[in-house]
Amino acid sequence: DVKVTQSSRYLVKRTGEKVFLECVQDMDHENMFWYRQDPGLGLRLIYFSYDVKMKEKGDIPEGYSVSREKKERFSLILESASTNQTSMYLCASSLSNWGEDIGTSEQFFGPGTRLTVL
Amino acid sequence: GNSVTQMEGPVTLSEEAFLTINCTYTATGYPSLFWYVQYPGEGLQLLLKATKADDKGSNKGFEATYRKETTSFHLEKGSVQVSDSAVYFCALSDGNRDDKIIFGKGTRLHILP
């Protein structure tokens, strides 16, 4: 079974702190994604990566950065946490289907990290 | 741009009732369509998918048919159980290189015993 793990289930930080959220997948997937989930807004894509050291902005990248130094690990960084970044953060990974059945790749999700910024 | 619209919740049903959660989409080309489910305290997991028009995805008693003429992918189940209580997300993938998926806002389902 594919497993996507996230470093914490719950996290409480203070405004202005630097926050690291870690995500690790064990199935050699090329693609990795970070979303935030908020009531009434569904899932919104923050950043994604389709290869080591590659990153692309999603729909709401402001206030976030990412790092992908190894294929299995994708980190989300909040450089200076703010209260409006209080949310559930979900990491996902998928195989790259480029050149084959493009667009049919299932995303596998981690359990999520509920971040509260005070 | 591409988008997914699904019915707002919460939806509350009694056990053994028939379930329909409506989903329509806007996309260029020929997207793949998905239903994901999120049980309490967990991440999302794929429930079913369909990759071309008239395909029917099915899993755990749930079904959805890819209707290109009505741009719809409604989720149905004939007899729901308390354990089906969860949030359901309709989603599409438009087949670009980056394999991104566009999610609807989710529909919370409550099943009463």
PDB file of N, CA, C and O in Angstrom, chain A residues 48-95:
ATOM      1  N   PHE A  48       3.162  22.460  -5.886  1.00  0.00           N
ATOM      2  CA  PHE A  48       3.372  21.075  -6.259  1.00  0.00           C
ATOM      3  C   PHE A  48       4.748  20.908  -6.886  1.00  0.00           C
ATOM      4  O   PHE A  48       5.416  21.893  -7.246  1.00  0.00           O
ATOM      5  N   SER A  49       5.148  19.662  -6.984  1.00  0.00           N
ATOM      6  CA  SER A  49       6.474  19.342  -7.513  1.00  0.00           C
ATOM      7  C   SER A  49       6.360  18.074  -8.328  1.00  0.00           C
ATOM      8  O   SER A  49       5.755  17.092  -7.880  1.00  0.00           O
ATOM      9  N   TYR A  50       6.930  18.081  -9.525  1.00  0.00           N
ATOM     10  CA  TYR A  50       6.887  16.870 -10.333  1.00  0.00           C
ATOM     11  C   TYR A  50       8.258  16.218 -10.505  1.00  0.00           C
ATOM     12  O   TYR A  50       8.431  15.311 -11.310  1.00  0.00           O
ATOM     13  N   ASP A  51       9.221  16.713  -9.725  1.00  0.00           N
ATOM     14  CA  ASP A  51      10.537  16.083  -9.747  1.00  0.00           C
ATOM     15  C   ASP A  51      11.377  16.687  -8.627  1.00  0.00           C
ATOM     16  O   ASP A  51      11.069  17.767  -8.112  1.00  0.00           O
ATOM     17  N   VAL A  52      12.456  15.998  -8.310  1.00  0.00           N
ATOM     18  CA  VAL A  52      13.356  16.528  -7.291  1.00  0.00           C
ATOM     19  C   VAL A  52      13.847  17.910  -7.705  1.00  0.00           C
ATOM     20  O   VAL A  52      14.174  18.144  -8.865  1.00  0.00           O
ATOM     21  N   LYS A  53      13.859  18.803  -6.754  1.00  0.00           N
ATOM     22  CA  LYS A  53      14.310  20.185  -6.916  1.00  0.00           C
ATOM     23  C   LYS A  53      13.420  21.008  -7.842  1.00  0.00           C
ATOM     24  O   LYS A  53      13.731  22.163  -8.149  1.00  0.00           O
ATOM     25  N   MET A  54      12.316  20.437  -8.313  1.00  0.00           N
ATOM     26  CA  MET A  54      11.380  21.184  -9.138  1.00  0.00           C
ATOM     27  C   MET A  54      10.187  21.583  -8.285  1.00  0.00           C
ATOM     28  O   MET A  54       9.719  20.808  -7.448  1.00  0.00           O
ATOM     29  N   LYS A  55       9.671  22.780  -8.504  1.00  0.00           N
ATOM     30  CA  LYS A  55       8.490  23.220  -7.796  1.00  0.00           C
ATOM     31  C   LYS A  55       7.697  24.162  -8.683  1.00  0.00           C
ATOM     32  O   LYS A  55       8.265  24.887  -9.499  1.00  0.00           O
ATOM     33  N   GLU A  56       6.396  24.127  -8.500  1.00  0.00           N
ATOM     34  CA  GLU A  56       5.512  24.996  -9.261  1.00  0.00           C
ATOM     35  C   GLU A  56       4.486  25.596  -8.307  1.00  0.00           C
ATOM     36  O   GLU A  56       3.998  24.902  -7.399  1.00  0.00           O
ATOM     37  N   LYS A  57       4.155  26.847  -8.510  1.00  0.00           N
ATOM     38  CA  LYS A  57       3.131  27.486  -7.687  1.00  0.00           C
ATOM     39  C   LYS A  57       1.758  26.930  -8.032  1.00  0.00           C
ATOM     40  O   LYS A  57       1.443  26.673  -9.192  1.00  0.00           O
ATOM     41  N   GLY A  58       0.964  26.782  -6.975  1.00  0.00           N
ATOM     42  CA  GLY A  58      -0.420  26.409  -7.164  1.00  0.00           C
ATOM     43  C   GLY A  58      -1.297  27.646  -7.181  1.00  0.00           C
ATOM     44  O   GLY A  58      -0.887  28.707  -7.659  1.00  0.00           O
ATOM     45  N   ASP A  59      -2.479  27.535  -6.614  1.00  0.00           N
ATOM     46  CA  ASP A  59      -3.439  28.631  -6.660  1.00  0.00           C
ATOM     47  C   ASP A  59      -3.222  29.675  -5.561  1.00  0.00           C
ATOM     48  O   ASP A  59      -3.598  30.831  -5.723  1.00  0.00           O
ATOM     49  N   ILE A  60      -2.625  29.259  -4.440  1.00  0.00           N
ATOM     50  CA  ILE A  60      -2.471  30.190  -3.308  1.00  0.00           C
ATOM     51  C   ILE A  60      -1.078  30.076  -2.696  1.00  0.00           C
ATOM     52  O   ILE A  60      -0.918  29.736  -1.533  1.00  0.00           O
ATOM     53  N   PRO A  61      -0.020  30.407  -3.434  1.00  0.00           N
ATOM     54  CA  PRO A  61       1.337  30.220  -2.913  1.00  0.00           C
ATOM     55  C   PRO A  61       1.821  31.304  -1.953  1.00  0.00           C
ATOM     56  O   PRO A  61       2.837  31.125  -1.267  1.00  0.00           O
ATOM     57  N   GLU A  62       1.098  32.408  -1.871  1.00  0.00           N
ATOM     58  CA  GLU A  62       1.592  33.549  -1.092  1.00  0.00           C
ATOM     59  C   GLU A  62       1.754  33.171   0.378  1.00  0.00           C
ATOM     60  O   GLU A  62       0.835  32.623   0.995  1.00  0.00           O
ATOM     61  N   GLY A  63       2.913  33.489   0.913  1.00  0.00           N
ATOM     62  CA  GLY A  63       3.190  33.210   2.323  1.00  0.00           C
ATOM     63  C   GLY A  63       3.778  31.837   2.571  1.00  0.00           C
ATOM     64  O   GLY A  63       4.078  31.494   3.720  1.00  0.00           O
ATOM     65  N   TYR A  64       3.975  31.065   1.501  1.00  0.00           N
ATOM     66  CA  TYR A  64       4.500  29.707   1.612  1.00  0.00           C
ATOM     67  C   TYR A  64       5.698  29.519   0.684  1.00  0.00           C
ATOM     68  O   TYR A  64       5.826  30.205  -0.326  1.00  0.00           O
ATOM     69  N   SER A  65       6.547  28.572   1.028  1.00  0.00           N
ATOM     70  CA  SER A  65       7.574  28.092   0.108  1.00  0.00           C
ATOM     71  C   SER A  65       7.685  26.579   0.314  1.00  0.00           C
ATOM     72  O   SER A  65       7.094  26.026   1.252  1.00  0.00           O
ATOM     73  N   VAL A  66       8.402  25.922  -0.582  1.00  0.00           N
ATOM     74  CA  VAL A  66       8.534  24.471  -0.500  1.00  0.00           C
ATOM     75  C   VAL A  66       9.971  24.065  -0.795  1.00  0.00           C
ATOM     76  O   VAL A  66      10.755  24.833  -1.349  1.00  0.00           O
ATOM     77  N   SER A  67      10.249  22.822  -0.442  1.00  0.00           N
ATOM     78  CA  SER A  67      11.572  22.258  -0.711  1.00  0.00           C
ATOM     79  C   SER A  67      11.412  20.797  -1.058  1.00  0.00           C
ATOM     80  O   SER A  67      10.691  20.059  -0.369  1.00  0.00           O
ATOM     81  N   ARG A  68      12.100  20.390  -2.134  1.00  0.00           N
ATOM     82  CA  ARG A  68      12.106  18.971  -2.490  1.00  0.00           C
ATOM     83  C   ARG A  68      13.538  18.569  -2.849  1.00  0.00           C
ATOM     84  O   ARG A  68      13.931  18.599  -4.004  1.00  0.00           O
ATOM     85  N   GLU A  69      14.274  18.187  -1.845  1.00  0.00           N
ATOM     86  CA  GLU A  69      15.667  17.788  -2.020  1.00  0.00           C
ATOM     87  C   GLU A  69      15.800  16.307  -2.344  1.00  0.00           C
ATOM     88  O   GLU A  69      16.779  15.877  -2.968  1.00  0.00           O
ATOM     89  N   LYS A  70      14.838  15.511  -1.901  1.00  0.00           N
ATOM     90  CA  LYS A  70      14.816  14.086  -2.195  1.00  0.00           C
ATOM     91  C   LYS A  70      13.451  13.717  -2.759  1.00  0.00           C
ATOM     92  O   LYS A  70      12.453  14.372  -2.450  1.00  0.00           O
ATOM     93  N   LYS A  71      13.418  12.688  -3.552  1.00  0.00           N
ATOM     94  CA  LYS A  71      12.182  12.317  -4.248  1.00  0.00           C
ATOM     95  C   LYS A  71      11.050  12.009  -3.281  1.00  0.00           C
ATOM     96  O   LYS A  71       9.897  12.310  -3.546  1.00  0.00           O
ATOM     97  N   GLU A  72      11.372  11.406  -2.150  1.00  0.00           N
ATOM     98  CA  GLU A  72      10.317  10.952  -1.258  1.00  0.00           C
ATOM     99  C   GLU A  72       9.822  12.024  -0.283  1.00  0.00           C
ATOM    100  O   GLU A  72       8.839  11.807   0.418  1.00  0.00           O
ATOM    101  N   ARG A  73      10.469  13.162  -0.238  1.00  0.00           N
ATOM    102  CA  ARG A  73      10.161  14.154   0.792  1.00  0.00           C
ATOM    103  C   ARG A  73       9.837  15.508   0.185  1.00  0.00           C
ATOM    104  O   ARG A  73      10.568  16.010  -0.674  1.00  0.00           O
ATOM    105  N   PHE A  74       8.747  16.101   0.665  1.00  0.00           N
ATOM    106  CA  PHE A  74       8.298  17.404   0.158  1.00  0.00           C
ATOM    107  C   PHE A  74       7.902  18.238   1.370  1.00  0.00           C
ATOM    108  O   PHE A  74       6.982  17.874   2.103  1.00  0.00           O
ATOM    109  N   SER A  75       8.609  19.331   1.568  1.00  0.00           N
ATOM    110  CA  SER A  75       8.401  20.141   2.770  1.00  0.00           C
ATOM    111  C   SER A  75       7.685  21.440   2.417  1.00  0.00           C
ATOM    112  O   SER A  75       7.992  22.080   1.403  1.00  0.00           O
ATOM    113  N   LEU A  76       6.774  21.818   3.267  1.00  0.00           N
ATOM    114  CA  LEU A  76       6.076  23.107   3.148  1.00  0.00           C
ATOM    115  C   LEU A  76       6.589  24.015   4.257  1.00  0.00           C
ATOM    116  O   LEU A  76       6.662  23.599   5.416  1.00  0.00           O
ATOM    117  N   ILE A  77       6.931  25.234   3.887  1.00  0.00           N
ATOM    118  CA  ILE A  77       7.537  26.165   4.841  1.00  0.00           C
ATOM    119  C   ILE A  77       6.697  27.434   4.920  1.00  0.00           C
ATOM    120  O   ILE A  77       6.355  28.029   3.883  1.00  0.00           O
ATOM    121  N   LEU A  78       6.354  27.799   6.136  1.00  0.00           N
ATOM    122  CA  LEU A  78       5.716  29.081   6.383  1.00  0.00           C
ATOM    123  C   LEU A  78       6.794  29.977   6.970  1.00  0.00           C
ATOM    124  O   LEU A  78       7.238  29.776   8.097  1.00  0.00           O
ATOM    125  N   GLU A  79       7.270  30.926   6.192  1.00  0.00           N
ATOM    126  CA  GLU A  79       8.429  31.724   6.595  1.00  0.00           C
ATOM    127  C   GLU A  79       8.143  32.550   7.850  1.00  0.00           C
ATOM    128  O   GLU A  79       8.990  32.691   8.719  1.00  0.00           O
ATOM    129  N   SER A  80       6.945  33.083   7.939  1.00  0.00           N
ATOM    130  CA  SER A  80       6.539  33.878   9.103  1.00  0.00           C
ATOM    131  C   SER A  80       5.046  33.653   9.288  1.00  0.00           C
ATOM    132  O   SER A  80       4.236  34.301   8.627  1.00  0.00           O
ATOM    133  N   ALA A  81       4.716  32.715  10.158  1.00  0.00           N
ATOM    134  CA  ALA A  81       3.326  32.281  10.279  1.00  0.00           C
ATOM    135  C   ALA A  81       2.402  33.427  10.673  1.00  0.00           C
ATOM    136  O   ALA A  81       2.759  34.292  11.492  1.00  0.00           O
ATOM    137  N   SER A  82       1.213  33.407  10.088  1.00  0.00           N
ATOM    138  CA  SER A  82       0.193  34.394  10.434  1.00  0.00           C
ATOM    139  C   SER A  82      -1.094  33.668  10.791  1.00  0.00           C
ATOM    140  O   SER A  82      -1.299  32.502  10.422  1.00  0.00           O
ATOM    141  N   THR A  83      -1.986  34.361  11.483  1.00  0.00           N
ATOM    142  CA  THR A  83      -3.218  33.709  11.955  1.00  0.00           C
ATOM    143  C   THR A  83      -4.077  33.220  10.797  1.00  0.00           C
ATOM    144  O   THR A  83      -4.802  32.220  10.935  1.00  0.00           O
ATOM    145  N   ASN A  84      -4.002  33.891   9.646  1.00  0.00           N
ATOM    146  CA  ASN A  84      -4.824  33.433   8.517  1.00  0.00           C
ATOM    147  C   ASN A  84      -4.259  32.182   7.848  1.00  0.00           C
ATOM    148  O   ASN A  84      -4.830  31.684   6.864  1.00  0.00           O
ATOM    149  N   GLN A  85      -3.167  31.667   8.359  1.00  0.00           N
ATOM    150  CA  GLN A  85      -2.649  30.392   7.884  1.00  0.00           C
ATOM    151  C   GLN A  85      -3.065  29.230   8.788  1.00  0.00           C
ATOM    152  O   GLN A  85      -2.640  28.086   8.576  1.00  0.00           O
ATOM    153  N   THR A  86      -3.897  29.508   9.771  1.00  0.00           N
ATOM    154  CA  THR A  86      -4.514  28.449  10.555  1.00  0.00           C
ATOM    155  C   THR A  86      -5.407  27.628   9.640  1.00  0.00           C
ATOM    156  O   THR A  86      -6.314  28.174   9.000  1.00  0.00           O
ATOM    157  N   SER A  87      -5.144  26.334   9.530  1.00  0.00           N
ATOM    158  CA  SER A  87      -5.852  25.518   8.548  1.00  0.00           C
ATOM    159  C   SER A  87      -5.446  24.056   8.721  1.00  0.00           C
ATOM    160  O   SER A  87      -4.562  23.715   9.499  1.00  0.00           O
ATOM    161  N   MET A  88      -6.114  23.191   7.941  1.00  0.00           N
ATOM    162  CA  MET A  88      -5.693  21.812   7.772  1.00  0.00           C
ATOM    163  C   MET A  88      -4.839  21.743   6.521  1.00  0.00           C
ATOM    164  O   MET A  88      -5.252  22.206   5.454  1.00  0.00           O
ATOM    165  N   TYR A  89      -3.640  21.167   6.656  1.00  0.00           N
ATOM    166  CA  TYR A  89      -2.727  21.038   5.522  1.00  0.00           C
ATOM    167  C   TYR A  89      -2.617  19.571   5.113  1.00  0.00           C
ATOM    168  O   TYR A  89      -2.336  18.702   5.942  1.00  0.00           O
ATOM    169  N   LEU A  90      -2.853  19.329   3.835  1.00  0.00           N
ATOM    170  CA  LEU A  90      -2.834  17.976   3.302  1.00  0.00           C
ATOM    171  C   LEU A  90      -1.743  17.841   2.252  1.00  0.00           C
ATOM    172  O   LEU A  90      -1.624  18.676   1.356  1.00  0.00           O
ATOM    173  N   CYS A  91      -0.983  16.764   2.376  1.00  0.00           N
ATOM    174  CA  CYS A  91       0.041  16.428   1.392  1.00  0.00           C
ATOM    175  C   CYS A  91      -0.463  15.261   0.550  1.00  0.00           C
ATOM    176  O   CYS A  91      -1.211  14.396   1.058  1.00  0.00           O
ATOM    177  N   ALA A  92      -0.092  15.220  -0.707  1.00  0.00           N
ATOM    178  CA  ALA A  92      -0.485  14.119  -1.581  1.00  0.00           C
ATOM    179  C   ALA A  92       0.651  13.796  -2.540  1.00  0.00           C
ATOM    180  O   ALA A  92       1.525  14.640  -2.799  1.00  0.00           O
ATOM    181  N   SER A  93       0.629  12.578  -3.070  1.00  0.00           N
ATOM    182  CA  SER A  93       1.611  12.202  -4.083  1.00  0.00           C
ATOM    183  C   SER A  93       0.927  11.379  -5.161  1.00  0.00           C
ATOM    184  O   SER A  93      -0.150  10.803  -4.940  1.00  0.00           O
ATOM    185  N   SER A  94       1.542  11.328  -6.335  1.00  0.00           N
ATOM    186  CA  SER A  94       1.010  10.524  -7.429  1.00  0.00           C
ATOM    187  C   SER A  94       2.130  10.154  -8.382  1.00  0.00           C
ATOM    188  O   SER A  94       3.164  10.829  -8.458  1.00  0.00           O
ATOM    189  N   LEU A  95       1.894   9.077  -9.121  1.00  0.00           N
ATOM    190  CA  LEU A  95       2.799   8.703 -10.199  1.00  0.00           C
ATOM    191  C   LEU A  95       2.640   9.695 -11.333  1.00  0.00           C
ATOM    192  O   LEU A  95       1.549  10.228 -11.563  1.00  0.00           O
TER     193      LEU A  95
END
